[in-house]
Amino acid sequence: KRNDLSLSKKIEVLEEINFKKSQSEIANKFGISQTQVSRIKKNAESIRKEYASNGSLSRKRKRKSNFDDVDQAMLDWFQAKRAKGALINGAMIQQKAMEISKNFENCEKFIASNGWLYRWQQRNNLSFKIGHGESGSTDDSTCEIWREKTLVPLLQEYGAENIFNCDETALFYRAMPSGTLAKRGEKVPGYKKNKDRVTLLFCANQAGTEKLEPLMIGKSKQPRCLKGIKKCPIPYMHSRNAWMTRNIFRKWLVDLDLDFKRRNKKVVLFLDNVSSHKIDSLRLTNIILQFLPANATCKIQPLDQGIIRSFKARYRKQVIQEVLRFLEEATSEESLLSVYKKINLLTAMHFVKRAWDSVPMEVVKNCFKKAQFFPPEEIRDDETVIYDLEEFLNSEFEGLGMTDNDWMEFINLDEEEDIELEEENTTTIAEQAEEEDEDQDDPPHPPTINEVYNSLATIRRHFECNGGDYNALYNLEKEVEKCSIKRVSKQSSITDFFGIK
């Protein structure tokens, strides 16, 4: 009869293997066969990973579920939420499991019963505990230990220019404030969670001098609105649920590492301790990955201290301005829904880039400071971290008939959305058409050169009549001329215009 070993014993076997002991010697010591020793050695990576993720040390065999995809997806979701400091109970797990099961094939009979919940907990060595008032102090203690032993030495070794933080956020890119005005009897469109959302990945350094291009993750592989577009305003990738996956994060990370290598720049990148960020066999030359402690990222992740919120305030402002502009130009036959749908992924990319670029350096620095990413001597007890949100709301949204609370609710409406999913789980989800998009309208044809220059003439006349920075206009004209010259050179030579032979 085979002698099954517990997880802790398997770890001991791996330690013996590391000490270069023979398989026969190890087999005799633990009372198992050489075949079992060989199997443990072969599965060393998965055994260590299970041990590191707090797997049950006394369990001898890991029992499988009939719905492994749902189980794994729920574990990923649970770990991601706990990393953000969320308190989760059994009822929440059951409800989310029922929602996630609908994304998988052959899971029609899945029921998140109490029995399933108990077995899921046992398989993953989880227990739900009642939260007490001291939980905040426990997180504070964890943060302090991490800062003292991990953060401070890195701050001393690397300058503020080379300390980076990255984080994802969901964005309902078409969302409008609640209580939007409409004609009596007209249906007001709401944002559709399954289509009108993307995930954005942001990254910035402690000094606030470098805000990397945001990465947008959508659902569609080939969005209609990007047809014929040679260069998007920001990088775009896709996944089945518009969530971050390991494959997407790997590509982003490798590209970033190559960029830093070209610039001869070595950096430390602080990031969430979530499954989509944990990539096996990844070799980086110029980036050191430093994971934030689990269950405490809400307090020590700089991007979560106000940087992303500042971005969203600027993004939402652009959406409202665009909708108001469309409404001004709309004919009486156009519905609010048709106006609303004019904000497509390409428009959202432009808004994201402009909003991110306009987040001030001081906001970034102050949020890193609030997360205590500066040496202790640079942080005064009486120092107030200055956000520009309140000032921004007062100056930019004045007169639009909404309270500060309404605006903050509008800015944060997508804060609790899921943003990451294990890559392995996406392969079993039913596929849809590759060109699925947020709307069915075909993109407009590229403008002709005459149309472009007629538009420039209109803009120039607008500057002449209303005043403006002529240098900005001239720079725009130069860029248009560059593009036009490239386009014309491909189509014909100058002799074709004048009939020279």
XYZ file of C-alpha atoms in Angstrom:
501
model
C 0.000 0.000 0.000
C 1.304 3.435 -0.988
C 2.217 5.732 1.910
C 0.791 9.168 1.018
C 2.703 12.094 2.477
C 1.244 15.327 3.790
C 2.203 18.631 2.202
C 4.649 19.440 5.011
C 6.338 16.039 4.569
C 6.657 16.627 0.823
C 8.456 19.885 1.592
C 10.840 17.920 3.832
C 11.466 15.488 0.968
C 12.331 18.402 -1.332
C 14.769 19.706 1.279
C 16.457 16.300 1.403
C 16.706 16.338 -2.389
C 18.369 19.763 -2.204
C 20.964 18.267 0.158
C 21.915 15.879 -2.697
C 20.783 12.735 -0.904
C 19.991 9.711 -3.060
C 16.398 8.824 -3.878
C 16.734 5.397 -2.247
C 18.026 6.989 0.967
C 15.122 9.479 1.005
C 12.602 6.714 0.252
C 13.817 4.649 3.205
C 13.752 7.625 5.563
C 10.120 8.551 4.772
C 8.832 5.022 4.131
C 7.855 5.632 0.530
C 8.874 4.263 -2.850
C 11.545 5.750 -5.110
C 8.768 6.393 -7.644
C 7.045 8.683 -5.129
C 10.306 10.530 -4.482
C 10.761 11.001 -8.228
C 7.171 12.256 -8.568
C 7.644 14.771 -5.728
C 10.830 16.029 -7.366
C 9.041 16.395 -10.703
C 6.180 18.360 -9.095
C 8.465 20.463 -6.872
C 7.318 23.796 -8.313
C 3.595 23.181 -7.780
C 4.214 21.734 -4.286
C 6.217 24.790 -3.201
C 3.622 27.111 -4.714
C 0.821 25.375 -2.774
C 2.884 25.549 0.408
C 3.614 29.255 -0.119
C -0.080 30.004 -0.681
C -0.915 28.623 2.785
C -2.114 25.242 1.623
C -3.264 22.767 4.265
C -0.049 21.237 5.641
C -1.775 18.107 6.956
C -3.644 17.283 3.733
C -2.257 14.221 1.934
C -4.205 14.352 -1.324
C -5.694 17.387 -2.991
C -9.221 16.392 -3.872
C -10.538 17.755 -7.134
C -13.846 19.459 -7.688
C -16.325 18.694 -10.453
C -16.162 22.392 -11.297
C -12.420 23.115 -11.182
C -12.715 26.213 -13.379
C -15.218 27.856 -11.043
C -13.173 26.851 -8.000
C -9.973 28.369 -9.388
C -11.688 31.530 -10.619
C -13.241 32.018 -7.189
C -9.889 31.533 -5.463
C -8.316 34.144 -7.762
C -11.179 36.556 -7.061
C -10.984 35.947 -3.302
C -7.220 36.506 -3.175
C -7.467 39.689 -5.254
C -10.159 41.147 -2.987
C -8.324 40.203 0.209
C -5.167 41.804 -1.184
C -7.195 45.020 -1.372
C -8.272 44.613 2.249
C -11.891 43.649 1.508
C -13.847 41.720 4.167
C -15.571 38.734 2.542
C -18.056 36.293 4.051
C -19.467 32.958 2.881
C -22.659 34.447 1.402
C -20.592 36.786 -0.771
C -18.501 33.853 -1.978
C -21.614 31.871 -2.903
C -23.220 34.759 -4.764
C -20.039 35.528 -6.719
C -19.549 31.840 -7.552
C -23.000 31.702 -9.150
C -22.156 34.776 -11.241
C -18.766 33.434 -12.353
C -20.132 29.976 -13.209
C -22.208 31.531 -16.010
C -18.995 32.398 -17.852
C -17.919 28.764 -18.187
C -19.115 25.982 -20.420
C -20.499 22.786 -18.845
C -21.254 24.541 -15.552
C -25.023 24.822 -15.997
C -25.596 22.432 -13.072
C -23.281 24.254 -10.697
C -24.898 25.297 -7.404
C -23.006 27.303 -4.797
C -24.513 25.356 -1.911
C -23.310 25.368 1.683
C -21.697 21.991 0.982
C -19.795 23.388 -1.996
C -18.648 26.361 0.110
C -17.374 24.064 2.887
C -15.464 21.828 0.459
C -14.037 24.877 -1.374
C -12.763 26.248 1.942
C -11.198 22.910 2.863
C -9.494 22.520 -0.518
C -7.949 25.973 -0.200
C -7.327 26.013 3.560
C -9.590 29.017 4.123
C -11.779 30.041 7.026
C -14.053 33.012 7.546
C -13.490 34.857 10.779
C -15.511 37.560 12.470
C -13.870 40.966 12.049
C -13.141 42.944 15.201
C -12.240 46.542 15.861
C -8.558 45.632 16.211
C -8.263 44.515 12.573
C -7.198 48.002 11.512
C -4.365 48.011 14.023
C -3.254 44.580 12.775
C -2.993 45.966 9.243
C -1.088 48.963 10.616
C 1.346 46.619 12.336
C 1.835 44.630 9.117
C 2.455 47.849 7.197
C 4.980 49.128 9.706
C 6.987 45.895 9.692
C 6.987 45.827 5.890
C 8.036 49.471 5.659
C 10.880 48.999 8.126
C 12.304 45.758 6.732
C 11.530 46.070 2.998
C 10.583 49.571 1.899
C 13.122 51.738 3.741
C 16.206 49.796 2.491
C 14.929 50.053 -1.091
C 14.238 53.776 -0.721
C 17.803 54.230 0.440
C 19.244 52.195 -2.429
C 17.083 53.589 -5.250
C 16.210 57.237 -5.863
C 12.656 58.542 -6.196
C 13.110 58.540 -10.000
C 13.540 54.740 -9.931
C 10.763 53.754 -7.509
C 7.615 52.793 -9.479
C 4.124 51.584 -8.602
C 1.635 49.955 -10.987
C -2.023 49.144 -10.442
C -5.153 48.302 -12.427
C -8.589 49.886 -12.289
C -11.879 49.248 -14.046
C -13.423 52.049 -16.092
C -16.982 52.365 -17.390
C -15.913 54.564 -20.246
C -19.417 55.712 -21.265
C -20.871 56.177 -17.795
C -22.902 59.294 -17.028
C -23.934 60.627 -13.605
C -27.106 59.246 -12.046
C -30.079 61.537 -12.504
C -29.167 62.499 -16.077
C -31.771 64.832 -17.556
C -33.806 63.544 -20.499
C -37.006 64.377 -22.335
C -40.155 63.208 -20.625
C -40.808 59.596 -21.558
C -37.338 59.094 -23.091
C -35.359 56.150 -21.820
C -31.995 57.133 -20.329
C -29.239 54.686 -21.259
C -27.255 53.169 -18.444
C -23.742 51.782 -18.672
C -23.620 48.079 -19.510
C -21.166 46.309 -17.261
C -20.500 43.555 -19.784
C -19.613 45.857 -22.682
C -19.096 49.452 -21.605
C -16.076 48.745 -19.424
C -12.347 48.347 -19.826
C -9.459 47.719 -17.463
C -6.637 50.256 -17.301
C -3.115 49.611 -16.035
C -1.311 52.672 -14.674
C 2.314 53.070 -13.639
C 4.185 56.078 -12.235
C 7.354 56.832 -10.303
C 7.697 58.294 -6.826
C 9.129 61.597 -8.081
C 6.078 62.168 -10.291
C 8.378 62.821 -13.234
C 7.470 59.696 -15.165
C 3.917 58.536 -15.798
C 4.061 55.596 -18.200
C 1.534 55.190 -20.988
C -1.638 53.562 -19.634
C -2.530 50.125 -21.005
C -6.175 49.576 -21.951
C -7.682 46.069 -21.872
C -10.990 45.591 -23.688
C -13.144 42.629 -24.678
C -12.906 42.894 -28.441
C -9.910 41.544 -30.331
C -10.567 43.840 -33.279
C -12.780 46.778 -32.273
C -14.600 48.256 -35.253
C -13.681 51.787 -34.243
C -9.965 50.928 -34.560
C -10.294 49.728 -38.131
C -7.843 51.637 -40.302
C -6.092 53.196 -37.270
C -2.291 52.920 -37.605
C -1.429 54.125 -34.112
C -3.735 54.128 -31.096
C -3.449 56.946 -28.528
C -2.504 54.322 -25.906
C -1.629 50.583 -26.098
C -4.624 48.242 -26.373
C -4.928 44.530 -25.587
C -7.925 42.258 -25.116
C -9.223 39.444 -22.921
C -12.578 37.693 -22.721
C -13.867 39.774 -19.804
C -11.688 42.866 -20.323
C -9.720 41.747 -17.253
C -6.006 41.606 -16.595
C -4.460 38.175 -17.237
C -1.012 36.711 -16.683
C -0.236 36.686 -20.401
C -1.139 40.355 -20.804
C 0.817 41.361 -17.717
C 3.841 39.315 -18.841
C 3.950 41.091 -22.207
C 3.575 44.532 -20.606
C 6.300 43.744 -18.087
C 8.767 42.345 -20.641
C 8.259 45.356 -22.941
C 8.778 47.723 -20.014
C 11.940 45.901 -18.975
C 13.347 46.247 -22.510
C 12.538 49.961 -22.481
C 14.380 50.463 -19.176
C 17.294 48.411 -20.511
C 17.584 50.662 -23.574
C 17.664 53.658 -21.231
C 20.176 51.975 -18.887
C 17.735 52.454 -16.012
C 17.282 49.998 -13.139
C 14.068 50.317 -11.125
C 11.992 48.736 -8.379
C 8.346 48.118 -9.270
C 5.891 47.802 -6.372
C 2.690 45.926 -7.205
C -0.300 44.022 -5.808
C 0.232 40.470 -4.600
C -2.481 39.047 -6.908
C -2.425 35.957 -9.093
C -2.316 37.736 -12.470
C 0.952 39.404 -11.390
C 2.664 36.142 -10.403
C 4.484 34.899 -13.493
C 6.670 31.794 -13.452
C 10.033 31.624 -15.259
C 10.184 35.375 -15.858
C 13.657 36.880 -16.160
C 13.890 40.655 -15.957
C 17.192 42.506 -16.247
C 16.259 46.047 -15.220
C 13.143 45.640 -13.061
C 13.006 44.267 -9.528
C 9.469 43.205 -8.630
C 8.464 43.959 -5.045
C 5.036 42.686 -4.013
C 3.061 44.664 -1.465
C 1.940 42.727 1.640
C -1.446 41.058 1.264
C -4.492 42.632 2.942
C -2.737 45.979 3.325
C -2.470 47.381 -0.211
C -5.378 49.757 0.368
C -3.134 51.650 2.803
C 0.289 51.430 1.172
C -0.357 51.386 -2.587
C 0.413 54.931 -3.820
C -1.872 54.781 -6.881
C -4.792 53.940 -4.565
C -4.183 57.007 -2.387
C -5.728 59.435 -4.889
C -3.786 59.217 -8.164
C -6.329 57.013 -9.948
C -9.200 59.021 -8.456
C -7.639 62.212 -9.777
C -7.398 60.622 -13.229
C -11.042 59.540 -13.161
C -12.227 63.035 -12.237
C -10.502 64.364 -15.352
C -11.789 61.524 -17.518
C -15.413 61.953 -16.399
C -15.232 65.669 -17.117
C -14.274 64.930 -20.748
C -17.154 62.458 -21.117
C -19.674 65.043 -19.924
C -18.229 67.721 -22.200
C -18.370 65.366 -25.176
C -21.969 64.365 -24.530
C -22.986 68.017 -24.108
C -21.270 68.852 -27.393
C -23.051 66.000 -29.169
C -26.365 67.139 -27.727
C -25.780 70.670 -29.013
C -25.268 69.312 -32.531
C -27.876 66.535 -32.379
C -30.917 66.735 -34.643
C -34.375 66.335 -33.202
C -34.492 62.779 -34.567
C -31.400 61.668 -32.672
C -32.070 59.948 -29.375
C -30.004 60.284 -26.234
C -28.929 56.665 -26.763
C -27.446 57.395 -30.202
C -25.547 60.363 -28.782
C -24.324 58.232 -25.900
C -23.017 55.514 -28.248
C -20.784 57.981 -30.088
C -18.295 57.585 -27.252
C -16.488 54.480 -28.511
C -13.221 52.836 -27.486
C -11.118 55.135 -29.679
C -12.714 58.218 -28.116
C -12.147 56.693 -24.677
C -8.452 56.149 -25.503
C -8.032 59.842 -26.312
C -9.832 60.800 -23.088
C -7.689 58.392 -21.038
C -4.433 59.760 -22.453
C -5.439 63.398 -21.939
C -6.732 62.762 -18.420
C -3.643 60.792 -17.358
C -1.250 63.354 -18.849
C -3.028 66.134 -16.959
C -2.660 64.545 -13.493
C -0.167 66.939 -11.835
C 3.258 65.831 -10.655
C 2.472 67.111 -7.151
C -0.563 64.837 -6.874
C 1.604 61.809 -7.690
C 4.309 62.829 -5.206
C 1.778 63.550 -2.460
C 0.084 60.174 -2.870
C 3.431 58.364 -2.660
C 4.059 60.431 0.445
C 0.705 59.456 1.959
C 1.664 55.797 1.419
C 4.900 56.697 3.282
C 7.129 55.982 0.292
C 9.449 58.764 1.423
C 12.144 58.425 4.109
C 10.687 59.050 7.605
C 12.649 62.289 8.037
C 10.837 63.762 5.009
C 7.347 63.104 6.420
C 6.144 65.497 9.111
C 3.384 64.447 11.486
C 1.411 67.613 10.793
C 1.812 67.443 7.025
C -1.412 67.250 5.053
C -1.339 65.324 1.806
C -2.774 67.738 -0.734
C -5.210 66.346 -3.249
C -6.309 68.543 -6.083
C -9.687 66.804 -6.326
C -11.734 69.269 -4.317
C -10.195 72.258 -6.056
C -10.602 70.521 -9.408
C -14.277 69.783 -8.777
C -15.018 73.316 -7.649
C -13.292 74.962 -10.610
C -14.157 72.598 -13.446
C -17.630 71.309 -12.588
C -19.089 74.519 -11.201
C -22.533 75.309 -12.524
C -23.435 71.792 -13.669
C -25.934 71.300 -10.855
C -24.293 68.489 -8.894
C -23.033 68.360 -5.318
C -19.514 67.282 -4.402
C -20.948 64.006 -3.067
C -22.696 63.373 -6.391
C -19.441 63.943 -8.232
C -17.439 61.689 -5.926
C -20.032 58.944 -6.404
C -19.782 59.432 -10.168
C -15.971 59.321 -10.105
C -15.859 56.160 -7.975
C -18.745 54.216 -9.539
C -16.475 51.496 -10.984
C -14.161 51.200 -7.981
C -15.372 47.754 -6.861
C -15.284 46.119 -10.298
C -13.152 43.012 -10.860
C -9.990 43.677 -12.845
C -8.005 40.436 -13.012
C -8.488 36.830 -14.009
C -6.220 33.820 -14.313
C -5.215 33.247 -17.940
C -5.885 29.519 -17.657
C -9.534 30.123 -16.841
C -10.246 32.188 -19.913
C -9.618 29.292 -22.270
C -12.738 27.397 -21.246
C -15.116 30.310 -21.575
C -17.368 30.231 -24.621
C -15.841 32.349 -27.398
C -17.663 35.023 -29.323
C -16.904 36.644 -32.663
C -13.412 38.134 -32.844
C -14.755 41.436 -34.077
C -17.340 41.824 -31.327
C -17.482 45.494 -30.373
C -19.257 47.891 -28.076
C -21.545 48.951 -30.918
C -22.398 47.830 -34.426
C -21.678 51.068 -36.304
C -18.920 50.959 -38.908
C -16.108 53.482 -38.394
C -16.156 56.585 -40.619
C -14.001 56.547 -43.731
C -10.584 58.229 -43.426
C -10.899 61.931 -44.398
C -9.497 63.081 -47.721
C -6.622 65.575 -47.799
C -8.992 68.312 -48.959
C -11.337 67.606 -46.029
C -8.418 67.775 -43.599
C -7.196 71.157 -44.899
C -10.720 72.562 -44.992
C -11.035 71.589 -41.330
C -7.726 73.281 -40.553
C -8.958 76.437 -42.242
C -12.036 76.352 -40.021
C -9.900 75.940 -36.888
C -7.636 78.801 -38.018
C -10.670 81.059 -38.513
C -11.892 80.082 -35.038
C -8.547 81.186 -33.559
C -8.675 84.459 -35.509
C -12.179 85.315 -34.334
C -11.923 84.117 -30.729
C -8.258 84.350 -29.858
C -5.923 81.505 -28.983
C -2.337 80.287 -28.971
C -1.232 80.528 -32.593
C 1.898 78.474 -31.880
C -0.312 75.533 -30.900
C -2.187 75.977 -34.189
C 1.050 76.111 -36.181
C 2.325 72.945 -34.478
C -0.903 71.197 -35.403
C -0.548 72.344 -39.021
C 3.032 71.009 -39.116
C 1.910 67.589 -37.872
C -0.903 67.483 -40.437
C 1.526 68.439 -43.205
C 3.906 65.631 -42.193
C 1.136 63.050 -42.371
C -0.173 64.464 -45.638
C 3.267 64.409 -47.300
C 3.720 60.750 -46.409
C 0.275 59.933 -47.745
C 0.685 61.884 -50.998
C 4.157 60.447 -51.641
C 2.688 56.966 -51.617
C -0.059 57.900 -54.049
C 1.681 60.068 -56.618
C 4.668 62.251 -57.413
C 4.644 66.045 -57.745
C 4.897 65.748 -61.551
C 1.455 64.145 -61.603
C -0.106 67.341 -60.228
C 1.373 69.643 -62.872
C 1.393 67.275 -65.807
C 5.206 67.487 -66.209
C 6.625 64.867 -68.505
